[in-house]
PDB file of C-alpha atoms in Angstrom:
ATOM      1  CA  UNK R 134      -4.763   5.668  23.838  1.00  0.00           C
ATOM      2  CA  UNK R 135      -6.993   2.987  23.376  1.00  0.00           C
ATOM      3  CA  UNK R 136      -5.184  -0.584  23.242  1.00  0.00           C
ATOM      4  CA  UNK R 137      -6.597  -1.921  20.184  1.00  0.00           C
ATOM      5  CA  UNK R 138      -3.797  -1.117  17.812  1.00  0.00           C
ATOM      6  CA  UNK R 139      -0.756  -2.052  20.786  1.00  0.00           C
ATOM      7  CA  UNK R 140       1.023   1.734  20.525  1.00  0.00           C
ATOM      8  CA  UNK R 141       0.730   3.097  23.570  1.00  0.00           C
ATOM      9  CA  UNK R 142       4.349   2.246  24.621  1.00  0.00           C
ATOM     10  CA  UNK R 143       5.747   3.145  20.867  1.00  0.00           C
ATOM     11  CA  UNK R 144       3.683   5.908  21.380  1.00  0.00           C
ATOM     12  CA  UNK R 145       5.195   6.625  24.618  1.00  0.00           C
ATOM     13  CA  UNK R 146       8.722   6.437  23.259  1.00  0.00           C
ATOM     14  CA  UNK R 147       8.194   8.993  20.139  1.00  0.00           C
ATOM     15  CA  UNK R 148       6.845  10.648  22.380  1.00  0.00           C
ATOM     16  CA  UNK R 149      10.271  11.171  24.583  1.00  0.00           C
ATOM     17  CA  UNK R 150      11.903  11.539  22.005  1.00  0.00           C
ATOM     18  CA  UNK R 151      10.286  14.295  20.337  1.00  0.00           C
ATOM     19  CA  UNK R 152       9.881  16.054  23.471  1.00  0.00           C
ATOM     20  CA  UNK R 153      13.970  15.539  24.518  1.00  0.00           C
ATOM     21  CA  UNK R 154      14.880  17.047  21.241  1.00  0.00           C
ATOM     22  CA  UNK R 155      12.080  20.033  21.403  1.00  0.00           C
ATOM     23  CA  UNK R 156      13.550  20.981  25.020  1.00  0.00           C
ATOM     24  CA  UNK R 157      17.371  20.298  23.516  1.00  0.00           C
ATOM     25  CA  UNK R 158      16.831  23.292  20.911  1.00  0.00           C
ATOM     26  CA  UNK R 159      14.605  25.834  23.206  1.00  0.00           C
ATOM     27  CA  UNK R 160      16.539  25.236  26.554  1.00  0.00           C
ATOM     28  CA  UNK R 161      15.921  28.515  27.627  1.00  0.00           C
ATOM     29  CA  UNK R 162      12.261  28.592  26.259  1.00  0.00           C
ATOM     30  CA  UNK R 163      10.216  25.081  28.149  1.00  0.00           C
ATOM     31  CA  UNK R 164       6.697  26.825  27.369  1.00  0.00           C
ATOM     32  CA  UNK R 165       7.898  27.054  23.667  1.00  0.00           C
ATOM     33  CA  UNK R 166       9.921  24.176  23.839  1.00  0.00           C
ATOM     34  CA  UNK R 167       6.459  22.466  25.237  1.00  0.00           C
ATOM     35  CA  UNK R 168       3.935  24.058  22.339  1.00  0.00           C
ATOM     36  CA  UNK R 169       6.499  22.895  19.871  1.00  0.00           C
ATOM     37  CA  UNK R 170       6.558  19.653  21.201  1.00  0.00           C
ATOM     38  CA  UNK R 171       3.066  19.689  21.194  1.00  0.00           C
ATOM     39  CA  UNK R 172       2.332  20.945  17.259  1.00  0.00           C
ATOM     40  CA  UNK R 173       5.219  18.197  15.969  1.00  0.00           C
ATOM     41  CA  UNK R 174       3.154  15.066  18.257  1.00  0.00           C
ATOM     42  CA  UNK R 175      -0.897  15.911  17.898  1.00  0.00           C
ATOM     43  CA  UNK R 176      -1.206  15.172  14.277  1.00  0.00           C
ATOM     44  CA  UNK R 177       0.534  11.267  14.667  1.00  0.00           C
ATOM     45  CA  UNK R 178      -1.013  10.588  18.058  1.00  0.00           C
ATOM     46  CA  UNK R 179      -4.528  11.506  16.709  1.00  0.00           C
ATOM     47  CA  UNK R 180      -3.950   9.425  13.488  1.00  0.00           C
ATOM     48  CA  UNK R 181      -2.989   6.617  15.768  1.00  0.00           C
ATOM     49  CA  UNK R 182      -5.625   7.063  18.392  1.00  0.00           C
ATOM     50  CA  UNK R 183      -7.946   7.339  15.703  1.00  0.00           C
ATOM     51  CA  UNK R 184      -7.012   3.719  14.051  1.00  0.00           C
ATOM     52  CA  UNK R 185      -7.152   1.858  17.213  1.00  0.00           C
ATOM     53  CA  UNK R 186     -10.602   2.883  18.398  1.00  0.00           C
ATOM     54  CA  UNK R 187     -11.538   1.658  14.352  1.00  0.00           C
ATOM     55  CA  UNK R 188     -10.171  -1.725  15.471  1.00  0.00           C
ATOM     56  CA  UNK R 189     -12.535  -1.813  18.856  1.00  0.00           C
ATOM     57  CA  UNK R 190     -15.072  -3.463  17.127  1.00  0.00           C
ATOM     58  CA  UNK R 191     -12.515  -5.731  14.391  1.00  0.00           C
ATOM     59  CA  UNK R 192     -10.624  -7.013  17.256  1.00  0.00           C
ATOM     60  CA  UNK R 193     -13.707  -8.616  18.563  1.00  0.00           C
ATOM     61  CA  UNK R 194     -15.560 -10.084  15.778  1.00  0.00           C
ATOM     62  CA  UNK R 195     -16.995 -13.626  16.845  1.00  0.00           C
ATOM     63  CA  UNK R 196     -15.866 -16.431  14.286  1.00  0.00           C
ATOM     64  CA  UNK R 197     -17.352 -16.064  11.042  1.00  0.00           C
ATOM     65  CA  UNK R 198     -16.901 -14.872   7.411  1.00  0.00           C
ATOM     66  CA  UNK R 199     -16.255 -11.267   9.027  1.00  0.00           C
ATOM     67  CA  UNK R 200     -13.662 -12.780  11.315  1.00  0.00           C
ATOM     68  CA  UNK R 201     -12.197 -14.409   8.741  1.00  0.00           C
ATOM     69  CA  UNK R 202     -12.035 -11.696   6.179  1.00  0.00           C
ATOM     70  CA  UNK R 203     -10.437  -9.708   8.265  1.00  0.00           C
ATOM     71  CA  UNK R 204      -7.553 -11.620   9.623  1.00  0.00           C
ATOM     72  CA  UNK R 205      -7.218 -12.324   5.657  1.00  0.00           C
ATOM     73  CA  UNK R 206      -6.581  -8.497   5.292  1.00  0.00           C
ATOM     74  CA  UNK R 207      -3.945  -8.563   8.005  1.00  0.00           C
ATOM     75  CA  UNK R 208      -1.660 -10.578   5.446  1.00  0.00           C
ATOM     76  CA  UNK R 209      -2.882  -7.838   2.560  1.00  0.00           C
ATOM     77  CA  UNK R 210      -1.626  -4.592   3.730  1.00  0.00           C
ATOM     78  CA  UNK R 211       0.845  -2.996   6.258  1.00  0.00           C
ATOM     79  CA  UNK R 212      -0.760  -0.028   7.276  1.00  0.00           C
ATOM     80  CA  UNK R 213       2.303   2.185   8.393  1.00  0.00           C
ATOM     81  CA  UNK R 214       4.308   0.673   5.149  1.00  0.00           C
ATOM     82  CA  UNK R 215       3.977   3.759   2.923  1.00  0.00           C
ATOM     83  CA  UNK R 216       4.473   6.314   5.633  1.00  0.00           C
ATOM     84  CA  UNK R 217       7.422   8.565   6.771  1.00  0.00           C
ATOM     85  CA  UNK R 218       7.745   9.613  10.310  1.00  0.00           C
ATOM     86  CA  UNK R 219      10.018  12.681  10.976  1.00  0.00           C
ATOM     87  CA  UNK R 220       9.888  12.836  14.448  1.00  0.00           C
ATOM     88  CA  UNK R 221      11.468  16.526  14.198  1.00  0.00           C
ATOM     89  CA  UNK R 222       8.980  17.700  11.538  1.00  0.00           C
TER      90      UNK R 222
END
């Protein structure tokens, strides 16, 4: 996880507890318990992993009309705003 969109430790914590509830139901079952686990988390973390390496290079603008632009955007939009997260999908 690249630290340009500060997730890793939300990250981390979805990831607990999507993995606590996947071993909950398959107790008897960790390898399914694990691919489950695994299917429910790769589509979020890529998503995420995927927006913070697209704010490597916005993070670091020097001062300008780019700079400013986007830190004008920040205000604008909430990027997770619309979405639903069912951490059991």
């Amino acid at each position: 996880m690249f630290p340009f969109f500060a997730q890793g430790a939300a990250q981390a914590m979805e990831d607990a507890a999507v993995l606590a509830g996947c071993l909950a139901d398959r107790p008897e079952d960790p390898p399914a318990a694990l691919r489950r686990y695994e299917d429910i988390r790769r589509r979020r973390a890529t998503r995420v992993q995927q927006m913070s390496r697209g704010r490597a290079e916005s993070n670091h603008l020097p001062d300008g009309p780019a700079q400013q632009a986007r830190d004008g955007s920040f205000t604008r939009e909430d990027p997770f705003r619309a979405q639903r997260v069912d951490l059991r999908a």
